[in-house]
Tab-separated table of C-alpha atoms in Angstrom:
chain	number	residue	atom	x	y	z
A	1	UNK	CA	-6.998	17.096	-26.903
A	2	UNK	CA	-8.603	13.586	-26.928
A	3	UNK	CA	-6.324	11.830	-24.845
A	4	UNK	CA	-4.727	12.236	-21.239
A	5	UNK	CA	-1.986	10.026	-20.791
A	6	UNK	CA	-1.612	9.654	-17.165
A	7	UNK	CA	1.589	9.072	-15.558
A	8	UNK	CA	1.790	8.578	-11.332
A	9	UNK	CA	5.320	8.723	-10.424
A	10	UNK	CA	7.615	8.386	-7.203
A	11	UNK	CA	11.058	8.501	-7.357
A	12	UNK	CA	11.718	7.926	-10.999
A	13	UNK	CA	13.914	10.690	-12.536
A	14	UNK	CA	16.215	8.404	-14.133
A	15	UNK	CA	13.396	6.583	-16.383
A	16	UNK	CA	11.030	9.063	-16.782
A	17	UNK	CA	13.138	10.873	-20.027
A	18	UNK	CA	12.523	7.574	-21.832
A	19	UNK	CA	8.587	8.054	-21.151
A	20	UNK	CA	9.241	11.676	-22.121
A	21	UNK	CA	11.366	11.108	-25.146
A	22	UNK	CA	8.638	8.553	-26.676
A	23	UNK	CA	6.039	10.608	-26.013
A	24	UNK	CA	7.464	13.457	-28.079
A	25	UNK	CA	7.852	10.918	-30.671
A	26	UNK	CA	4.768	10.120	-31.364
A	27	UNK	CA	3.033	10.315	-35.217
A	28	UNK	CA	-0.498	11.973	-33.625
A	29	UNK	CA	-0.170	14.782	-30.877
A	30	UNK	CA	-3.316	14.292	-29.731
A	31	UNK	CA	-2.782	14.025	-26.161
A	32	UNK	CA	-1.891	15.865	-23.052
A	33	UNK	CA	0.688	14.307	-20.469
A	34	UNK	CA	-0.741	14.229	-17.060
A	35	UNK	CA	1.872	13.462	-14.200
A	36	UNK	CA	1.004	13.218	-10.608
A	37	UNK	CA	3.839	13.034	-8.613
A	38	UNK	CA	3.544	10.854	-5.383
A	39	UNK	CA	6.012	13.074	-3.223
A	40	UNK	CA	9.366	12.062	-5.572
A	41	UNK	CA	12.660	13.335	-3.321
A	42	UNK	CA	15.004	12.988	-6.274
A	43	UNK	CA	14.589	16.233	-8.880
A	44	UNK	CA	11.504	14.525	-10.553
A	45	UNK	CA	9.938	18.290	-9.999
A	46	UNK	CA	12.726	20.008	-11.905
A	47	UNK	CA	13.000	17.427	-14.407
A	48	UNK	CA	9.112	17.970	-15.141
A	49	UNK	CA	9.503	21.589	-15.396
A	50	UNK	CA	12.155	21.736	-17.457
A	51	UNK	CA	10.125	19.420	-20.295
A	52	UNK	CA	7.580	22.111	-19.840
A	53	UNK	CA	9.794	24.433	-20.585
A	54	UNK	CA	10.575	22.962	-23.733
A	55	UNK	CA	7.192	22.957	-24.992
A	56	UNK	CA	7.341	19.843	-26.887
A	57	UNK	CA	4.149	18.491	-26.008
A	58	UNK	CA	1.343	19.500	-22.936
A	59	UNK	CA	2.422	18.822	-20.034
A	60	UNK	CA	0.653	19.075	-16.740
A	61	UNK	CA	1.865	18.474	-13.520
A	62	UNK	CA	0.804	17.988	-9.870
A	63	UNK	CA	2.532	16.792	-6.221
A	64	UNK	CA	1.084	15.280	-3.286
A	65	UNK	CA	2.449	13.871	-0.488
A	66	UNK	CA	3.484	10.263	-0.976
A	67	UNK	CA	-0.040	8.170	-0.406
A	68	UNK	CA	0.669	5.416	-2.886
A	69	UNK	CA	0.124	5.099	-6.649
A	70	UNK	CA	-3.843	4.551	-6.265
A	71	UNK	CA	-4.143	7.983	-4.588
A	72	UNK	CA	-2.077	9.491	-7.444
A	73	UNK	CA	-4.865	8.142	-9.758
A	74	UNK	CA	-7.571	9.274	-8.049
A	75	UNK	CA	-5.864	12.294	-8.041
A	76	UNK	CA	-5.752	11.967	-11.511
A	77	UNK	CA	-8.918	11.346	-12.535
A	78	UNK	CA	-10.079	15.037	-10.804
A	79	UNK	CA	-7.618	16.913	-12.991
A	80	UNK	CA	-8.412	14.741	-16.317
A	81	UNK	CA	-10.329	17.276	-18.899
A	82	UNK	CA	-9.975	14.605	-22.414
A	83	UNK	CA	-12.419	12.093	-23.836
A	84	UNK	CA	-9.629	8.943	-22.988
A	85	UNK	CA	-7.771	8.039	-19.758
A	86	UNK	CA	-4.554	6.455	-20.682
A	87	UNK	CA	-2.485	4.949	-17.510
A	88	UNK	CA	1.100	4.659	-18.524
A	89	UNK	CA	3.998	4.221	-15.936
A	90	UNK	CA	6.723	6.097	-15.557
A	91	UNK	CA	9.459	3.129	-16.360
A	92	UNK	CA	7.460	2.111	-19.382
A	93	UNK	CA	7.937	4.161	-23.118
A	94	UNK	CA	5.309	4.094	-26.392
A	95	UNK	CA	5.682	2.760	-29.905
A	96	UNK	CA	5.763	5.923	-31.814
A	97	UNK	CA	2.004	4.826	-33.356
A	98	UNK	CA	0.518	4.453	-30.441
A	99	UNK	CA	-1.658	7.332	-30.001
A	100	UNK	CA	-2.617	7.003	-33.308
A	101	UNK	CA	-3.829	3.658	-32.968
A	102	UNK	CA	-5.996	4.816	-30.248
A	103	UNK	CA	-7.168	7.074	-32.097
A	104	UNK	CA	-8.696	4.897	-34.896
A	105	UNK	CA	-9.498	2.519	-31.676
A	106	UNK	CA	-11.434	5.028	-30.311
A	107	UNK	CA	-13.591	5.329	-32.841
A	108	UNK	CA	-15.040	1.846	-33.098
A	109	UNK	CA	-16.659	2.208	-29.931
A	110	UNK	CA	-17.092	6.156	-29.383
A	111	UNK	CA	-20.658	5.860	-29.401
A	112	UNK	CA	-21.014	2.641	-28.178
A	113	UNK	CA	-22.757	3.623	-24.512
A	114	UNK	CA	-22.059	-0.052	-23.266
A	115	UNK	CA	-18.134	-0.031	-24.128
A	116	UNK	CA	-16.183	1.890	-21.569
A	117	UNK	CA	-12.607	1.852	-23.587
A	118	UNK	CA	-10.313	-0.520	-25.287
A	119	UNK	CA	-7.361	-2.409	-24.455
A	120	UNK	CA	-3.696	-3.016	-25.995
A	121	UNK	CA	-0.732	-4.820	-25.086
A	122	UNK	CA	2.606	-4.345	-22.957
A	123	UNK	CA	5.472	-6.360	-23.395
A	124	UNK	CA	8.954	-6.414	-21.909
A	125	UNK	CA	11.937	-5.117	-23.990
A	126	UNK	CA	13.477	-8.423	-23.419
A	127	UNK	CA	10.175	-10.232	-25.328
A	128	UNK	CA	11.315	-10.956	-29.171
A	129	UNK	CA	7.622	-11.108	-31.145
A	130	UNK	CA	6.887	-10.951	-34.774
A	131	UNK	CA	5.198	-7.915	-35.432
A	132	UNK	CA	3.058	-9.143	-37.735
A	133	UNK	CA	1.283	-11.384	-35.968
A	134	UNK	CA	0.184	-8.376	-33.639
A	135	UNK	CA	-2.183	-5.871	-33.920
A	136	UNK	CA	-5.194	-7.646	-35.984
A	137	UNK	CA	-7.479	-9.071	-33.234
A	138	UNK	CA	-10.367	-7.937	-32.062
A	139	UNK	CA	-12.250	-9.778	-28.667
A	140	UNK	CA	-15.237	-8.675	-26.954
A	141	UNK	CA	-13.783	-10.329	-23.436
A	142	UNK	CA	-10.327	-9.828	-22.149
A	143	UNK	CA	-10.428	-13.418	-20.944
A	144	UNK	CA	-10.666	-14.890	-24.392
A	145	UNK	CA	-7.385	-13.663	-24.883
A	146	UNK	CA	-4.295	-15.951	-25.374
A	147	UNK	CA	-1.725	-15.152	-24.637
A	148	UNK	CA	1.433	-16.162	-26.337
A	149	UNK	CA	4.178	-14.217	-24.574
A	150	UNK	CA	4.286	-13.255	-20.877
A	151	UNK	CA	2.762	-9.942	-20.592
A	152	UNK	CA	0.803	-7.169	-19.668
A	153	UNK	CA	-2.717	-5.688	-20.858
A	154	UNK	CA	-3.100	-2.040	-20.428
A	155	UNK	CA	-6.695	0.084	-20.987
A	156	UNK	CA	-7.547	3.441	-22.345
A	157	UNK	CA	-10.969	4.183	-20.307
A	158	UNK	CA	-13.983	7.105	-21.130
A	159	UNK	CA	-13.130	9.660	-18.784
A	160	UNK	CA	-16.990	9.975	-17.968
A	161	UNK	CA	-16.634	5.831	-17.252
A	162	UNK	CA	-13.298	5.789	-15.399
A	163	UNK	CA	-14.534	8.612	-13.177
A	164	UNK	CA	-17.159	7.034	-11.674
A	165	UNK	CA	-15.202	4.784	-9.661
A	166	UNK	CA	-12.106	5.195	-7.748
A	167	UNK	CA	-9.913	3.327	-5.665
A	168	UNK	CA	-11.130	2.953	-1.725
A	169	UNK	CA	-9.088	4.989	0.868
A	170	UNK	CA	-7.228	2.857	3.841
A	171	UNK	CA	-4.759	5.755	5.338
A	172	UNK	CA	-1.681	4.575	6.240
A	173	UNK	CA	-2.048	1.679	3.589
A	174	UNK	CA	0.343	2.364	0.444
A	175	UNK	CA	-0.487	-0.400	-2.373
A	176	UNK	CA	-3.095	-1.432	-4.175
A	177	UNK	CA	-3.553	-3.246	-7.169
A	178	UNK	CA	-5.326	-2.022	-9.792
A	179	UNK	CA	-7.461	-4.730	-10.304
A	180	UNK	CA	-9.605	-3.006	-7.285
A	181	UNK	CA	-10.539	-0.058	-9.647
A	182	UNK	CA	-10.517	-2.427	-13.029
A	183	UNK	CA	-12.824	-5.306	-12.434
A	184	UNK	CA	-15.722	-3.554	-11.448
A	185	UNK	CA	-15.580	-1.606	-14.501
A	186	UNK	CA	-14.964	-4.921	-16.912
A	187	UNK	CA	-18.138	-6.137	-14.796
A	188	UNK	CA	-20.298	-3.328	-16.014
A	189	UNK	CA	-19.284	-2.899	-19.415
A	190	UNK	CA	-17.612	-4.067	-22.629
A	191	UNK	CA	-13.516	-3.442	-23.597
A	192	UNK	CA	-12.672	-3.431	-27.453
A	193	UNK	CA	-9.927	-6.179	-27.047
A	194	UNK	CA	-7.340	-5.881	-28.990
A	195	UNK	CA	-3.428	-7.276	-29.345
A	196	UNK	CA	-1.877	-4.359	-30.561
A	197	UNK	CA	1.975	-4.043	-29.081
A	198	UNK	CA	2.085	-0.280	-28.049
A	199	UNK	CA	3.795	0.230	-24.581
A	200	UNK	CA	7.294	-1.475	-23.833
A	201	UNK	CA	9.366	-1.527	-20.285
A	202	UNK	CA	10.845	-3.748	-17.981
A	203	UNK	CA	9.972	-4.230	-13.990
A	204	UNK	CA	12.305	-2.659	-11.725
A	205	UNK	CA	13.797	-4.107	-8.874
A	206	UNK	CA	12.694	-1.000	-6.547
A	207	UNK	CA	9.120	-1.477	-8.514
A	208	UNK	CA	5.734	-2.486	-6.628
A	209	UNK	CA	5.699	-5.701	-8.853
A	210	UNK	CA	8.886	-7.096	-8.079
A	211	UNK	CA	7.313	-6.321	-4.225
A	212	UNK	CA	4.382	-7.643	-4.754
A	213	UNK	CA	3.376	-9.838	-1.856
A	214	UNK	CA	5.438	-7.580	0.544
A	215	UNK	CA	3.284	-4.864	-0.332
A	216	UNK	CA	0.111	-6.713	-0.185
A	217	UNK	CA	1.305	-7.899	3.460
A	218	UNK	CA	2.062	-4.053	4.232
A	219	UNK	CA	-1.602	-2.886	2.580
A	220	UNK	CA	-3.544	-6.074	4.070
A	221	UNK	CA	-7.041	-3.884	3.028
A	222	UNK	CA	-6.099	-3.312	-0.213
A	223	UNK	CA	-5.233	-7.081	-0.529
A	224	UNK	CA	-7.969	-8.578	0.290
A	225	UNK	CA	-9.992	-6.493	-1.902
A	226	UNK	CA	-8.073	-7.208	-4.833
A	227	UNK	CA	-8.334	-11.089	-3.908
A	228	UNK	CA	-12.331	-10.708	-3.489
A	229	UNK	CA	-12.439	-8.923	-6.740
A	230	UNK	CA	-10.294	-11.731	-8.660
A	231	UNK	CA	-12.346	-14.331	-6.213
A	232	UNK	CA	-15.585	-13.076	-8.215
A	233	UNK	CA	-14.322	-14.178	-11.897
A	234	UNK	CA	-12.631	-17.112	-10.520
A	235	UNK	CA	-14.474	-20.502	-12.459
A	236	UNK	CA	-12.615	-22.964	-11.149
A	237	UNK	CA	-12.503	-24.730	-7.344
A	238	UNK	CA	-8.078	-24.920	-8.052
A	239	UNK	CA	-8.906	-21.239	-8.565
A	240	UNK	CA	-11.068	-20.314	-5.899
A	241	UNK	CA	-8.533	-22.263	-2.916
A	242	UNK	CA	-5.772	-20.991	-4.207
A	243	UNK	CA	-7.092	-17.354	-3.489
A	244	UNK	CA	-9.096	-18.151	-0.539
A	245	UNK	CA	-5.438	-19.682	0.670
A	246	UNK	CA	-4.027	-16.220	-0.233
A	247	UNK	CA	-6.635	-14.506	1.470
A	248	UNK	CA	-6.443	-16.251	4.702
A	249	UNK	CA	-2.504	-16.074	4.584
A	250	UNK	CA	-2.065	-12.367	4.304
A	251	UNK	CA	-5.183	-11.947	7.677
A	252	UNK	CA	-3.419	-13.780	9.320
A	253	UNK	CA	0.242	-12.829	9.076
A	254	UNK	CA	-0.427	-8.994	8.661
A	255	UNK	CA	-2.335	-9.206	11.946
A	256	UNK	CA	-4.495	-6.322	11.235
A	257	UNK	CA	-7.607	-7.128	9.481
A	258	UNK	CA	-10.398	-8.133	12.676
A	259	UNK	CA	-11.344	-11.522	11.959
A	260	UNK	CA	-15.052	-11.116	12.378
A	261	UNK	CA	-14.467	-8.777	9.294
A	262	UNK	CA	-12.085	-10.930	7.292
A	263	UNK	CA	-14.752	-14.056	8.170
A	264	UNK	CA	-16.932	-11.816	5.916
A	265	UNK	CA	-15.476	-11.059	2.558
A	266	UNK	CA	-15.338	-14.652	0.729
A	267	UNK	CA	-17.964	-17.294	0.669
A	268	UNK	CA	-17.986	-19.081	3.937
A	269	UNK	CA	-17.487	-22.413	2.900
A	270	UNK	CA	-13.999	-21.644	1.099
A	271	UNK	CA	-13.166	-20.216	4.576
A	272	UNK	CA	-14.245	-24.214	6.001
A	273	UNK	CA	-12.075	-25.321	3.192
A	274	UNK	CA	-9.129	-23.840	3.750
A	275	UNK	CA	-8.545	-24.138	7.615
A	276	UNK	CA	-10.149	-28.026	7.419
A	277	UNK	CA	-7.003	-28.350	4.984
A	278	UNK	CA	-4.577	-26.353	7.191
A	279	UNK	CA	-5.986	-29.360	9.691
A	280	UNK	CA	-5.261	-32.058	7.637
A	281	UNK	CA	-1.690	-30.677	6.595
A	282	UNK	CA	-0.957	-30.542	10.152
A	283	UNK	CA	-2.075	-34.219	11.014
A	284	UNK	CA	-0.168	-35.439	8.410
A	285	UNK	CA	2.918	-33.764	9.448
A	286	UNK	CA	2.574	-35.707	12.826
């Protein structure tokens, strides 16, 4: 097989025959289906088994104990035996091309030591788009995309790439964005750009999105990481406060990061900036 398409999953019976159903579906069965199930309590386990049963497609399956959905893909990335690691969520369901579009993706930059994958697009199935305008571009940065709808871009990474990093380990810390296991890897090499619309869904109410400072709040490590590592591309000063204002604002209302540490993880002087303007807020309300 040349592609695992990864899928961590907790709790999500009820969307996960949509995922399943799309995956049979598709025009190139070139993949394996890799689930990792974060210690789901509602039949996920029998649902699973019975699609393996079927023997539509290849399906492997693991459980853990629920650690969060960055544990599940470090978990993973151990069991992951294809050229291309494919993260697709378990609410979210593939245009029936899509794994043949990675294919032909895949081999623009096969032997290209300095690329470590390509990226596509994910839009919401509320997002009306003319097809025709998609799937034609080609970018060497994912910054120098435009974007014309709100929504997502998703990677298919090397395996040998990918599983060299992983995402840090804070126990008793549940979120974390993956932004802390992507950036460093954009750093170091090139993505294939692309705009081709392959993966569809919608956010959840119950999902970690719709949660999303809560979480961060409730995983105050993982938090900060992820605002160091978008601190690092940030080229603006509007930029740069507005996540040294985030930064600040989750230390100090989770209460649990030491501040001699937190005084430590951005540039000093944005630290200056954003209490001296905490100050001046204050005065002013006087």
């Amino acid at each position: 097989m040349l592609f695992t398409i990864f899928t961590p999953t907790y709790n999500r019976a009820y969307t996960l025959p949509k995922l399943y159903e799309s995956l049979k579906a598709q025009n190139h069965k070139n993949f394996v289906w890799l689930i990792v199930d974060d210690g789901s309590t509602d039949g996920t386990q029998d649902l699973i088994e019975g699609y393996k049963a079927e023997d539509k497609i290849p399906i492997r399956y693991f459980k853990q104990e629920n650690k969060g959905k960055h544990i599940a893909v470090n978990e993973g990335l151990k069991y992951a035996d294809t050229q291309w690691f494919c993260i697709i969520d378990s609410d979210d369901y593939l245009e029936s091309t899509a794994t043949e579009v990675w294919e032909q993706l895949s081999r623009e930059i096969a032997n290209h030591k300095n690329y470590a994958g390509f990226s596509f697009i994910h839009f919401s199935d509320k997002i009306i788009y003319d097809e025709k305008e998609y799937g034609n571009k080609r970018l060497s940065k994912v910054s120098d995309y435009k974007w014309e709808h709100y929504g997502e871009m998703l990677f298919c990474f090397k395996t040998d790439v990918i599983s060299d990093f992983s995402f840090p380990i804070f126990p008793d810390e549940k979120f974390c964005q993956e932004s802390v296991l992507f950036f460093p890897i954009l750093r170091k090499y090139r993505i294939l750009v692309t705009d081709h619309v392959l993966v569809h869904g919608e956010y959840l109410t119950d999902g970690l999105s719709q949660n999303h400072y809560a979480s961060m709040l409730k995983s105050p490590n993982y938090g900060l990481l992820s605002i160091q590592e978008y601190f690092l591309d940030a080229t603006t000063a509007k930029e740069k406060m507005y996540l040294a204002e985030a930064y600040w604002d989750i230390v100090l209302k989770s209460r649990r990061i030491p501040v001699m540490k937190a005084l430590t993880g951005l540039p000093f002087i944005w630290t200056i900036k954003v209490f001296k303007d905490k100050i001046l807020k204050k005065i002013g309300n006087k």
